[in-house]
CSV table of N, CA and C and ligand atoms in Angstrom, one decimal:
chain,number,residue,atom,x,y,z
A,6,MET,N,-37.9,-52.4,-116.0
A,6,MET,CA,-37.4,-52.6,-114.7
A,6,MET,C,-36.2,-51.8,-114.4
A,7,LEU,N,-36.2,-51.1,-113.3
A,7,LEU,CA,-35.1,-50.2,-112.9
A,7,LEU,C,-34.0,-51.1,-112.3
A,8,ASN,N,-32.8,-50.8,-112.6
A,8,ASN,CA,-31.7,-51.5,-112.0
A,8,ASN,C,-31.5,-51.0,-110.5
A,9,GLN,N,-31.1,-52.0,-109.7
A,9,GLN,CA,-31.1,-51.7,-108.2
A,9,GLN,C,-30.2,-50.5,-107.8
A,10,VAL,N,-29.1,-50.3,-108.6
A,10,VAL,CA,-28.2,-49.2,-108.3
A,10,VAL,C,-28.9,-47.9,-108.5
A,11,VAL,N,-29.7,-47.8,-109.6
A,11,VAL,CA,-30.5,-46.6,-109.9
A,11,VAL,C,-31.6,-46.4,-108.8
A,12,VAL,N,-32.3,-47.5,-108.4
A,12,VAL,CA,-33.3,-47.4,-107.4
A,12,VAL,C,-32.7,-46.8,-106.1
A,13,ASP,N,-31.5,-47.4,-105.7
A,13,ASP,CA,-30.9,-46.9,-104.5
A,13,ASP,C,-30.5,-45.4,-104.6
A,14,ALA,N,-30.0,-45.0,-105.7
A,14,ALA,CA,-29.6,-43.6,-105.9
A,14,ALA,C,-30.9,-42.7,-105.8
A,15,ILE,N,-32.0,-43.1,-106.4
A,15,ILE,CA,-33.2,-42.3,-106.3
A,15,ILE,C,-33.7,-42.2,-104.9
A,16,ASN,N,-33.7,-43.4,-104.2
A,16,ASN,CA,-34.1,-43.4,-102.8
A,16,ASN,C,-33.2,-42.4,-102.0
A,17,ALA,N,-31.9,-42.4,-102.3
A,17,ALA,CA,-31.0,-41.5,-101.5
A,17,ALA,C,-31.4,-40.0,-101.9
A,18,GLN,N,-31.8,-39.8,-103.1
A,18,GLN,CA,-32.2,-38.4,-103.5
A,18,GLN,C,-33.5,-38.0,-102.8
A,19,ILE,N,-34.4,-39.0,-102.6
A,19,ILE,CA,-35.7,-38.7,-101.9
A,19,ILE,C,-35.3,-38.2,-100.5
A,20,ASN,N,-34.4,-38.9,-99.9
A,20,ASN,CA,-34.0,-38.5,-98.5
A,20,ASN,C,-33.3,-37.1,-98.6
A,21,ALA,N,-32.5,-36.8,-99.6
A,21,ALA,CA,-31.9,-35.5,-99.7
A,21,ALA,C,-32.9,-34.4,-99.9
A,22,GLU,N,-33.9,-34.6,-100.7
A,22,GLU,CA,-35.0,-33.6,-100.9
A,22,GLU,C,-35.8,-33.3,-99.6
A,23,LEU,N,-36.1,-34.4,-98.9
A,23,LEU,CA,-36.8,-34.3,-97.7
A,23,LEU,C,-35.9,-33.6,-96.6
A,24,SER,N,-34.6,-33.9,-96.6
A,24,SER,CA,-33.7,-33.2,-95.7
A,24,SER,C,-33.7,-31.7,-96.0
A,25,ALA,N,-33.7,-31.4,-97.3
A,25,ALA,CA,-33.6,-30.0,-97.7
A,25,ALA,C,-34.9,-29.3,-97.2
A,26,SER,N,-36.0,-30.0,-97.4
A,26,SER,CA,-37.3,-29.5,-96.9
A,26,SER,C,-37.3,-29.2,-95.4
A,27,TYR,N,-36.8,-30.1,-94.7
A,27,TYR,CA,-36.7,-30.0,-93.2
A,27,TYR,C,-35.8,-28.8,-92.8
A,28,SER,N,-34.7,-28.7,-93.5
A,28,SER,CA,-33.7,-27.7,-93.2
A,28,SER,C,-34.3,-26.3,-93.5
A,29,TYR,N,-35.0,-26.2,-94.6
A,29,TYR,CA,-35.7,-24.9,-94.9
A,29,TYR,C,-36.8,-24.5,-94.0
A,30,LEU,N,-37.4,-25.5,-93.4
A,30,LEU,CA,-38.4,-25.3,-92.4
A,30,LEU,C,-37.8,-24.7,-91.1
A,31,ALA,N,-36.6,-25.2,-90.8
A,31,ALA,CA,-35.9,-24.7,-89.6
A,31,ALA,C,-35.5,-23.2,-89.9
A,32,MET,N,-35.0,-23.0,-91.1
A,32,MET,CA,-34.6,-21.6,-91.5
A,32,MET,C,-35.8,-20.7,-91.4
A,33,SER,N,-37.0,-21.2,-91.8
A,33,SER,CA,-38.2,-20.4,-91.8
A,33,SER,C,-38.5,-20.0,-90.3
A,34,ALA,N,-38.4,-20.9,-89.4
A,34,ALA,CA,-38.7,-20.7,-88.0
A,34,ALA,C,-37.7,-19.6,-87.5
A,35,TYR,N,-36.4,-19.8,-87.8
A,35,TYR,CA,-35.4,-18.8,-87.3
A,35,TYR,C,-35.8,-17.4,-87.8
A,36,CYS,N,-36.1,-17.3,-89.1
A,36,CYS,CA,-36.4,-16.0,-89.7
A,36,CYS,C,-37.6,-15.3,-89.0
A,37,GLU,N,-38.6,-16.1,-88.7
A,37,GLU,CA,-39.8,-15.6,-88.1
A,37,GLU,C,-39.4,-15.2,-86.6
A,38,ARG,N,-38.6,-15.9,-86.0
A,38,ARG,CA,-38.2,-15.6,-84.6
A,38,ARG,C,-37.5,-14.3,-84.5
A,39,ILE,N,-36.7,-13.9,-85.6
A,39,ILE,CA,-36.0,-12.6,-85.5
A,39,ILE,C,-36.8,-11.6,-86.3
A,40,ASN,N,-38.0,-11.8,-86.5
A,40,ASN,CA,-39.0,-10.9,-87.1
A,40,ASN,C,-38.8,-10.5,-88.6
A,41,PHE,N,-38.1,-11.4,-89.3
A,41,PHE,CA,-38.0,-11.3,-90.8
A,41,PHE,C,-39.1,-12.2,-91.3
A,42,THR,N,-40.4,-11.7,-91.2
A,42,THR,CA,-41.5,-12.5,-91.5
A,42,THR,C,-41.6,-12.8,-93.0
A,43,GLY,N,-41.1,-11.9,-93.9
A,43,GLY,CA,-41.1,-12.1,-95.3
A,43,GLY,C,-40.2,-13.3,-95.7
A,44,CYS,N,-39.0,-13.3,-95.1
A,44,CYS,CA,-38.0,-14.4,-95.3
A,44,CYS,C,-38.6,-15.7,-94.8
A,45,ALA,N,-39.3,-15.6,-93.7
A,45,ALA,CA,-39.9,-16.8,-93.1
A,45,ALA,C,-40.9,-17.4,-94.0
A,46,ARG,N,-41.7,-16.6,-94.6
A,46,ARG,CA,-42.7,-17.1,-95.6
A,46,ARG,C,-42.0,-17.7,-96.8
A,47,TRP,N,-40.9,-17.0,-97.3
A,47,TRP,CA,-40.2,-17.4,-98.5
A,47,TRP,C,-39.6,-18.8,-98.2
A,48,PHE,N,-39.0,-19.0,-97.0
A,48,PHE,CA,-38.4,-20.4,-96.7
A,48,PHE,C,-39.5,-21.4,-96.5
A,49,ARG,N,-40.7,-21.0,-96.0
A,49,ARG,CA,-41.7,-22.0,-95.8
A,49,ARG,C,-42.2,-22.5,-97.2
A,50,ILE,N,-42.3,-21.6,-98.2
A,50,ILE,CA,-42.6,-22.0,-99.6
A,50,ILE,C,-41.5,-22.9,-100.1
A,51,GLN,N,-40.3,-22.5,-99.9
A,51,GLN,CA,-39.1,-23.2,-100.4
A,51,GLN,C,-39.2,-24.7,-99.8
A,52,SER,N,-39.5,-24.8,-98.5
A,52,SER,CA,-39.6,-26.1,-97.9
A,52,SER,C,-40.7,-26.9,-98.5
A,53,ASP,N,-41.8,-26.3,-98.8
A,53,ASP,CA,-42.9,-27.1,-99.5
A,53,ASP,C,-42.4,-27.5,-100.9
A,54,GLU,N,-41.7,-26.7,-101.6
A,54,GLU,CA,-41.2,-27.1,-102.9
A,54,GLU,C,-40.3,-28.3,-102.9
A,55,GLU,N,-39.4,-28.3,-101.8
A,55,GLU,CA,-38.5,-29.5,-101.7
A,55,GLU,C,-39.3,-30.7,-101.4
A,56,HIS,N,-40.4,-30.6,-100.7
A,56,HIS,CA,-41.3,-31.7,-100.5
A,56,HIS,C,-41.9,-32.2,-101.8
A,57,VAL,N,-42.2,-31.3,-102.7
A,57,VAL,CA,-42.8,-31.6,-104.0
A,57,VAL,C,-41.7,-32.4,-104.8
A,58,HIS,N,-40.4,-31.9,-104.7
A,58,HIS,CA,-39.3,-32.6,-105.4
A,58,HIS,C,-39.2,-34.1,-105.0
A,59,ALA,N,-39.3,-34.3,-103.6
A,59,ALA,CA,-39.2,-35.6,-103.1
A,59,ALA,C,-40.3,-36.5,-103.6
A,60,MET,N,-41.5,-35.9,-103.7
A,60,MET,CA,-42.7,-36.7,-104.1
A,60,MET,C,-42.7,-37.0,-105.6
A,61,LYS,N,-42.0,-36.1,-106.4
A,61,LYS,CA,-41.8,-36.4,-107.8
A,61,LYS,C,-41.0,-37.7,-108.0
A,62,LEU,N,-40.0,-37.9,-107.2
A,62,LEU,CA,-39.1,-39.1,-107.3
A,62,LEU,C,-39.8,-40.3,-106.6
A,63,PHE,N,-40.5,-40.0,-105.6
A,63,PHE,CA,-41.4,-41.1,-104.9
A,63,PHE,C,-42.4,-41.7,-105.9
A,64,ASP,N,-43.1,-40.8,-106.6
A,64,ASP,CA,-44.1,-41.2,-107.6
A,64,ASP,C,-43.4,-41.9,-108.8
A,65,PHE,N,-42.3,-41.4,-109.1
A,65,PHE,CA,-41.6,-42.0,-110.3
A,65,PHE,C,-41.2,-43.5,-109.9
A,66,LEU,N,-40.6,-43.7,-108.7
A,66,LEU,CA,-40.3,-45.1,-108.3
A,66,LEU,C,-41.5,-46.0,-108.4
A,67,LEU,N,-42.6,-45.5,-107.8
A,67,LEU,CA,-43.8,-46.3,-107.8
A,67,LEU,C,-44.3,-46.6,-109.2
A,68,ALA,N,-44.3,-45.6,-110.1
A,68,ALA,CA,-44.7,-45.8,-111.4
A,68,ALA,C,-43.9,-46.8,-112.2
A,69,ARG,N,-42.6,-47.0,-111.8
A,69,ARG,CA,-41.8,-48.0,-112.4
A,69,ARG,C,-41.8,-49.3,-111.7
A,70,GLY,N,-42.7,-49.4,-110.7
A,70,GLY,CA,-42.8,-50.7,-109.9
A,70,GLY,C,-41.6,-51.0,-109.0
A,71,ALA,N,-40.9,-49.9,-108.6
A,71,ALA,CA,-39.7,-50.1,-107.8
A,71,ALA,C,-40.1,-49.8,-106.3
A,72,ALA,N,-39.3,-50.3,-105.4
A,72,ALA,CA,-39.6,-50.1,-103.9
A,72,ALA,C,-39.1,-48.7,-103.4
A,73,VAL,N,-40.0,-48.0,-102.8
A,73,VAL,CA,-39.6,-46.7,-102.1
A,73,VAL,C,-39.0,-47.2,-100.7
A,74,GLN,N,-37.8,-46.7,-100.4
A,74,GLN,CA,-37.2,-47.0,-99.1
A,74,GLN,C,-36.9,-45.6,-98.4
A,75,LEU,N,-37.8,-45.3,-97.5
A,75,LEU,CA,-37.6,-44.0,-96.7
A,75,LEU,C,-36.6,-44.3,-95.6
A,76,THR,N,-35.7,-43.3,-95.4
A,76,THR,CA,-34.7,-43.5,-94.4
A,76,THR,C,-34.7,-42.3,-93.5
A,77,ALA,N,-34.0,-42.3,-92.4
A,77,ALA,CA,-34.0,-41.3,-91.4
A,77,ALA,C,-33.5,-40.0,-91.9
A,78,ILE,N,-34.1,-38.9,-91.5
A,78,ILE,CA,-33.7,-37.5,-91.8
A,78,ILE,C,-33.0,-36.9,-90.7
A,79,GLY,N,-31.8,-36.4,-90.9
A,79,GLY,CA,-31.0,-35.8,-89.8
A,79,GLY,C,-31.6,-34.5,-89.3
A,80,GLY,N,-31.3,-34.2,-88.1
A,80,GLY,CA,-31.8,-32.9,-87.5
A,80,GLY,C,-31.1,-31.7,-88.3
A,81,PRO,N,-31.9,-30.7,-88.7
A,81,PRO,CA,-31.3,-29.6,-89.4
A,81,PRO,C,-30.7,-28.6,-88.4
A,82,ARG,N,-30.0,-27.7,-89.0
A,82,ARG,CA,-29.4,-26.6,-88.2
A,82,ARG,C,-30.6,-25.6,-87.9
A,83,ASN,N,-30.7,-25.2,-86.6
A,83,ASN,CA,-31.8,-24.4,-86.1
A,83,ASN,C,-31.4,-23.0,-85.8
A,84,ASP,N,-30.1,-22.7,-85.6
A,84,ASP,CA,-29.6,-21.4,-85.2
A,84,ASP,C,-28.6,-20.8,-86.2
A,85,PHE,N,-28.8,-19.5,-86.4
A,85,PHE,CA,-28.0,-18.8,-87.3
A,85,PHE,C,-27.6,-17.4,-86.7
A,86,GLY,N,-26.6,-16.8,-87.3
A,86,GLY,CA,-26.2,-15.5,-86.8
A,86,GLY,C,-27.0,-14.3,-87.3
A,87,SER,N,-27.5,-14.5,-88.5
A,87,SER,CA,-28.2,-13.4,-89.2
A,87,SER,C,-29.0,-14.0,-90.3
A,88,VAL,N,-29.9,-13.2,-90.9
A,88,VAL,CA,-30.7,-13.7,-92.0
A,88,VAL,C,-29.8,-13.9,-93.3
A,89,LEU,N,-28.7,-13.1,-93.3
A,89,LEU,CA,-27.8,-13.3,-94.4
A,89,LEU,C,-27.1,-14.7,-94.3
A,90,GLU,N,-26.8,-15.0,-93.1
A,90,GLU,CA,-26.1,-16.4,-92.9
A,90,GLU,C,-27.1,-17.5,-93.3
A,91,VAL,N,-28.4,-17.3,-93.0
A,91,VAL,CA,-29.4,-18.3,-93.4
A,91,VAL,C,-29.3,-18.5,-94.9
A,92,PHE,N,-29.3,-17.4,-95.7
A,92,PHE,CA,-29.3,-17.5,-97.1
A,92,PHE,C,-28.0,-18.1,-97.6
A,93,GLU,N,-26.9,-17.7,-97.0
A,93,GLU,CA,-25.6,-18.3,-97.4
A,93,GLU,C,-25.6,-19.8,-97.2
A,94,THR,N,-26.2,-20.2,-96.0
A,94,THR,CA,-26.3,-21.7,-95.7
A,94,THR,C,-27.2,-22.4,-96.8
A,95,ALA,N,-28.3,-21.7,-97.1
A,95,ALA,CA,-29.2,-22.3,-98.1
A,95,ALA,C,-28.5,-22.4,-99.5
A,96,TYR,N,-27.7,-21.4,-99.8
A,96,TYR,CA,-27.0,-21.4,-101.1
A,96,TYR,C,-26.0,-22.6,-101.2
A,97,ALA,N,-25.3,-22.8,-100.1
A,97,ALA,CA,-24.3,-23.9,-100.0
A,97,ALA,C,-25.0,-25.2,-100.1
A,98,GLN,N,-26.2,-25.3,-99.5
A,98,GLN,CA,-27.0,-26.5,-99.5
A,98,GLN,C,-27.4,-26.8,-100.9
A,99,GLU,N,-27.9,-25.8,-101.7
A,99,GLU,CA,-28.3,-26.0,-103.0
A,99,GLU,C,-27.2,-26.5,-103.9
A,100,GLN,N,-26.0,-25.9,-103.6
A,100,GLN,CA,-24.8,-26.4,-104.4
A,100,GLN,C,-24.5,-27.8,-104.2
A,101,ARG,N,-24.7,-28.3,-102.9
A,101,ARG,CA,-24.5,-29.7,-102.6
A,101,ARG,C,-25.5,-30.5,-103.3
A,102,VAL,N,-26.8,-30.1,-103.3
A,102,VAL,CA,-27.8,-30.8,-104.0
A,102,VAL,C,-27.6,-30.9,-105.5
A,103,THR,N,-27.1,-29.9,-106.1
A,103,THR,CA,-26.7,-29.9,-107.5
A,103,THR,C,-25.7,-31.0,-107.8
A,104,ALA,N,-24.7,-31.1,-106.9
A,104,ALA,CA,-23.7,-32.2,-107.1
A,104,ALA,C,-24.3,-33.6,-107.0
A,105,GLN,N,-25.3,-33.7,-106.0
A,105,GLN,CA,-26.0,-35.0,-105.9
A,105,GLN,C,-26.9,-35.3,-107.1
A,106,ILE,N,-27.5,-34.3,-107.6
A,106,ILE,CA,-28.4,-34.5,-108.8
A,106,ILE,C,-27.5,-34.9,-110.0
A,107,ASN,N,-26.4,-34.3,-110.1
A,107,ASN,CA,-25.5,-34.6,-111.2
A,107,ASN,C,-25.0,-36.0,-111.1
A,108,GLN,N,-24.7,-36.4,-109.9
A,108,GLN,CA,-24.2,-37.8,-109.7
A,108,GLN,C,-25.3,-38.8,-110.0
A,109,LEU,N,-26.5,-38.5,-109.6
A,109,LEU,CA,-27.7,-39.4,-109.9
A,109,LEU,C,-27.9,-39.5,-111.4
A,110,TYR,N,-27.7,-38.3,-112.1
A,110,TYR,CA,-27.9,-38.3,-113.6
A,110,TYR,C,-26.8,-39.3,-114.2
A,111,GLU,N,-25.6,-39.2,-113.7
A,111,GLU,CA,-24.5,-40.0,-114.2
A,111,GLU,C,-24.8,-41.5,-113.9
A,112,VAL,N,-25.3,-41.8,-112.8
A,112,VAL,CA,-25.6,-43.2,-112.4
A,112,VAL,C,-26.7,-43.7,-113.4
A,113,ALA,N,-27.7,-42.9,-113.6
A,113,ALA,CA,-28.8,-43.3,-114.5
A,113,ALA,C,-28.3,-43.5,-116.0
A,114,PHE,N,-27.5,-42.5,-116.4
A,114,PHE,CA,-27.0,-42.6,-117.7
A,114,PHE,C,-26.1,-43.8,-117.9
A,115,GLY,N,-25.2,-44.1,-116.9
A,115,GLY,CA,-24.3,-45.2,-117.0
A,115,GLY,C,-25.1,-46.5,-117.0
A,116,ALA,N,-26.2,-46.6,-116.4
A,116,ALA,CA,-27.0,-47.8,-116.3
A,116,ALA,C,-28.0,-47.9,-117.5
A,117,LYS,N,-27.9,-46.9,-118.4
A,117,LYS,CA,-28.8,-46.8,-119.5
A,117,LYS,C,-30.3,-46.8,-119.1
A,118,ALA,N,-30.5,-46.2,-117.9
A,118,ALA,CA,-31.9,-46.0,-117.4
A,118,ALA,C,-32.4,-44.7,-117.9
A,119,PHE,N,-32.9,-44.7,-119.2
A,119,PHE,CA,-33.2,-43.5,-119.9
A,119,PHE,C,-34.5,-42.9,-119.3
A,120,ASP,N,-35.4,-43.7,-118.8
A,120,ASP,CA,-36.6,-43.1,-118.1
A,120,ASP,C,-36.1,-42.2,-117.0
A,121,THR,N,-35.1,-42.6,-116.2
A,121,THR,CA,-34.6,-41.9,-115.1
A,121,THR,C,-33.8,-40.6,-115.6
A,122,VAL,N,-33.1,-40.8,-116.7
A,122,VAL,CA,-32.3,-39.7,-117.2
A,122,VAL,C,-33.3,-38.6,-117.6
A,123,VAL,N,-34.4,-38.9,-118.2
A,123,VAL,CA,-35.4,-37.9,-118.6
A,123,VAL,C,-36.0,-37.2,-117.3
A,124,GLN,N,-36.3,-38.0,-116.3
A,124,GLN,CA,-36.8,-37.4,-115.0
A,124,GLN,C,-35.7,-36.4,-114.4
A,125,MET,N,-34.5,-36.9,-114.5
A,125,MET,CA,-33.4,-36.1,-113.9
A,125,MET,C,-33.1,-34.8,-114.6
A,126,GLN,N,-33.5,-34.8,-115.9
A,126,GLN,CA,-33.3,-33.5,-116.7
A,126,GLN,C,-34.1,-32.4,-116.0
A,127,TRP,N,-35.3,-32.7,-115.5
A,127,TRP,CA,-36.1,-31.6,-114.9
A,127,TRP,C,-35.3,-31.1,-113.6
A,128,PHE,N,-34.7,-32.0,-112.9
A,128,PHE,CA,-34.0,-31.7,-111.7
A,128,PHE,C,-32.7,-30.9,-112.0
A,129,VAL,N,-32.1,-31.2,-113.1
A,129,VAL,CA,-30.8,-30.5,-113.5
A,129,VAL,C,-31.2,-29.0,-113.8
A,130,ASN,N,-32.3,-28.8,-114.5
A,130,ASN,CA,-32.8,-27.5,-114.8
A,130,ASN,C,-33.2,-26.7,-113.6
A,131,GLU,N,-33.9,-27.4,-112.7
A,131,GLU,CA,-34.4,-26.8,-111.5
A,131,GLU,C,-33.2,-26.3,-110.6
A,132,GLN,N,-32.1,-27.1,-110.6
A,132,GLN,CA,-31.0,-26.7,-109.8
A,132,GLN,C,-30.3,-25.4,-110.3
A,133,VAL,N,-30.4,-25.2,-111.7
A,133,VAL,CA,-29.8,-24.0,-112.3
A,133,VAL,C,-30.6,-22.8,-111.7
A,134,GLU,N,-31.9,-22.9,-111.6
A,134,GLU,CA,-32.8,-21.9,-111.1
A,134,GLU,C,-32.6,-21.7,-109.6
A,135,GLU,N,-32.5,-22.8,-108.9
A,135,GLU,CA,-32.3,-22.7,-107.4
A,135,GLU,C,-31.0,-22.0,-107.0
A,136,GLU,N,-30.0,-22.3,-107.7
A,136,GLU,CA,-28.7,-21.7,-107.4
A,136,GLU,C,-28.7,-20.2,-107.8
A,137,LYS,N,-29.3,-19.9,-108.9
A,137,LYS,CA,-29.4,-18.5,-109.4
A,137,LYS,C,-30.1,-17.7,-108.4
A,138,THR,N,-31.3,-18.2,-107.9
A,138,THR,CA,-32.1,-17.4,-107.0
A,138,THR,C,-31.3,-17.2,-105.7
A,139,MET,N,-30.7,-18.2,-105.1
A,139,MET,CA,-30.0,-18.1,-103.9
A,139,MET,C,-28.8,-17.2,-104.0
A,140,ARG,N,-28.1,-17.3,-105.1
A,140,ARG,CA,-26.9,-16.5,-105.3
A,140,ARG,C,-27.3,-15.0,-105.4
A,141,GLU,N,-28.4,-14.7,-106.0
A,141,GLU,CA,-28.8,-13.3,-106.1
A,141,GLU,C,-29.2,-12.7,-104.8
A,142,VAL,N,-30.0,-13.5,-104.0
A,142,VAL,CA,-30.4,-13.0,-102.7
A,142,VAL,C,-29.2,-12.8,-101.8
A,143,VAL,N,-28.2,-13.8,-101.8
A,143,VAL,CA,-27.0,-13.6,-101.0
A,143,VAL,C,-26.3,-12.4,-101.4
A,144,ALA,N,-26.1,-12.1,-102.7
A,144,ALA,CA,-25.3,-11.0,-103.2
A,144,ALA,C,-26.0,-9.7,-102.8
A,145,ARG,N,-27.3,-9.6,-103.0
A,145,ARG,CA,-28.0,-8.4,-102.6
A,145,ARG,C,-28.0,-8.1,-101.1
A,146,MET,N,-28.2,-9.2,-100.3
A,146,MET,CA,-28.2,-9.0,-98.9
A,146,MET,C,-26.9,-8.6,-98.4
A,147,ALA,N,-25.8,-9.2,-98.9
A,147,ALA,CA,-24.5,-8.8,-98.5
A,147,ALA,C,-24.2,-7.3,-98.7
A,148,MET,N,-24.8,-6.8,-99.8
A,148,MET,CA,-24.6,-5.4,-100.1
A,148,MET,C,-25.3,-4.5,-99.1
A,149,ILE,N,-26.5,-4.9,-98.6
A,149,ILE,CA,-27.4,-4.0,-97.8
A,149,ILE,C,-27.4,-4.4,-96.3
A,150,LYS,N,-26.6,-5.4,-95.9
A,150,LYS,CA,-26.8,-5.9,-94.6
A,150,LYS,C,-26.7,-4.9,-93.4
A,151,ASP,N,-26.0,-3.8,-93.7
A,151,ASP,CA,-25.8,-2.9,-92.6
A,151,ASP,C,-26.9,-1.7,-92.6
A,152,ASP,N,-27.8,-1.9,-93.5
A,152,ASP,CA,-28.8,-0.8,-93.7
A,152,ASP,C,-30.2,-1.4,-93.4
A,153,PRO,N,-30.7,-1.2,-92.1
A,153,PRO,CA,-32.0,-1.9,-91.7
A,153,PRO,C,-33.1,-1.6,-92.7
A,154,ALA,N,-33.2,-0.3,-93.1
A,154,ALA,CA,-34.4,0.0,-94.0
A,154,ALA,C,-34.4,-0.8,-95.3
A,155,SER,N,-33.2,-1.0,-95.9
A,155,SER,CA,-33.1,-1.8,-97.1
A,155,SER,C,-33.3,-3.2,-96.8
A,156,MET,N,-32.9,-3.7,-95.7
A,156,MET,CA,-33.1,-5.1,-95.3
A,156,MET,C,-34.6,-5.4,-95.1
A,157,LEU,N,-35.3,-4.4,-94.5
A,157,LEU,CA,-36.8,-4.6,-94.4
A,157,LEU,C,-37.5,-4.5,-95.7
A,158,ASP,N,-37.0,-3.7,-96.6
A,158,ASP,CA,-37.6,-3.7,-98.0
A,158,ASP,C,-37.4,-5.0,-98.6
A,159,MET,N,-36.2,-5.6,-98.5
A,159,MET,CA,-36.0,-6.9,-99.1
A,159,MET,C,-36.8,-8.0,-98.4
A,160,ASP,N,-37.0,-7.9,-97.1
A,160,ASP,CA,-37.8,-8.8,-96.4
A,160,ASP,C,-39.3,-8.8,-97.0
A,161,ARG,N,-39.7,-7.6,-97.3
A,161,ARG,CA,-41.1,-7.4,-97.8
A,161,ARG,C,-41.1,-8.0,-99.2
A,162,GLU,N,-40.1,-7.8,-100.0
A,162,GLU,CA,-40.0,-8.3,-101.4
A,162,GLU,C,-40.1,-9.8,-101.4
A,163,LEU,N,-39.2,-10.4,-100.5
A,163,LEU,CA,-39.2,-11.9,-100.4
A,163,LEU,C,-40.5,-12.5,-99.9
A,164,GLY,N,-41.2,-11.7,-99.1
A,164,GLY,CA,-42.5,-12.2,-98.5
A,164,GLY,C,-43.6,-12.2,-99.5
A,165,ALA,N,-43.3,-11.5,-100.7
A,165,ALA,CA,-44.4,-11.5,-101.7
A,165,ALA,C,-44.4,-12.8,-102.6
A,166,ARG,N,-43.4,-13.7,-102.2
A,166,ARG,CA,-43.4,-15.0,-103.0
A,166,ARG,C,-44.7,-15.7,-102.8
A,167,THR,N,-45.1,-16.3,-103.9
A,167,THR,CA,-46.3,-17.2,-103.9
A,167,THR,C,-45.9,-18.6,-104.3
A,168,PRO,N,-46.6,-19.6,-103.8
A,168,PRO,CA,-46.3,-20.9,-104.2
A,168,PRO,C,-46.5,-21.1,-105.7
A,169,GLU,N,-45.6,-21.8,-106.3
A,169,GLU,CA,-45.6,-22.0,-107.8
A,169,GLU,C,-46.9,-22.7,-108.2
A,170,ALA,N,-47.7,-22.0,-108.9
A,170,ALA,CA,-49.0,-22.7,-109.4
A,170,ALA,C,-48.6,-23.7,-110.5
A,171,GLY,N,-48.9,-24.9,-110.3
A,171,GLY,CA,-48.6,-25.9,-111.4
A,171,GLY,C,-47.2,-26.3,-111.4
A,172,GLY,N,-46.3,-25.7,-110.6
A,172,GLY,CA,-44.9,-26.1,-110.6
A,172,GLY,C,-44.7,-27.5,-110.2
A,173,ALA,N,-45.6,-28.0,-109.4
A,173,ALA,CA,-45.5,-29.3,-108.9
A,173,ALA,C,-45.8,-30.4,-110.0
A,174,GLU,N,-46.6,-30.0,-110.9
A,174,GLU,CA,-47.0,-31.0,-112.0
A,174,GLU,C,-46.0,-30.9,-113.2
A,175,GLU,N,-45.4,-29.8,-113.3
A,175,GLU,CA,-44.5,-29.6,-114.5
A,175,GLU,C,-43.4,-30.7,-114.6
A,176,GLY,N,-43.4,-31.3,-115.7
A,176,GLY,CA,-42.4,-32.4,-115.9
A,176,GLY,C,-42.7,-33.7,-115.2
A,177,ALA,N,-43.8,-33.7,-114.4
A,177,ALA,CA,-44.1,-34.9,-113.7
A,177,ALA,C,-44.8,-36.0,-114.6
B,212,LIG,FE1,-35.0,-29.9,-104.6
B,213,LIG,FE1,-33.8,-26.8,-103.8
């Protein structure tokens, strides 16, 4: 039986993952609108992955016989000044999510909820990857932002992203 403090923290994280999904969807729409269709595709896949993260926690609560409590998701930011600003915002968002994941890990550990600790280990590793990816895109875009040809090359490269096959099941 999961302790209520842990259940509340997991429910809060489900909301955070769904908020991230919603926010990446808005970023995808913005990128498409300014004709960065590769970035738009990249963010749409990113949005789907955040949804998978939420469902991982959703299924975990249900598997442990705990109550899922879905709460309101705030409206995401829909407007940006450039595609670079979109990635900078996404990077900052991932850093905030890392802090939330670490806090949830601490709550689970403190409550000796070792089943949750094991689940959260997947998320801790995932955040290392997420931050690395975002940091690299931001750094490369900042370098080439004034060169349209290079920006279009990068848009094409990001547009080659494919949904993670089996990524959803990994660690679930
Ligand atoms: Fe996530
Ligand atoms: Fe993420």
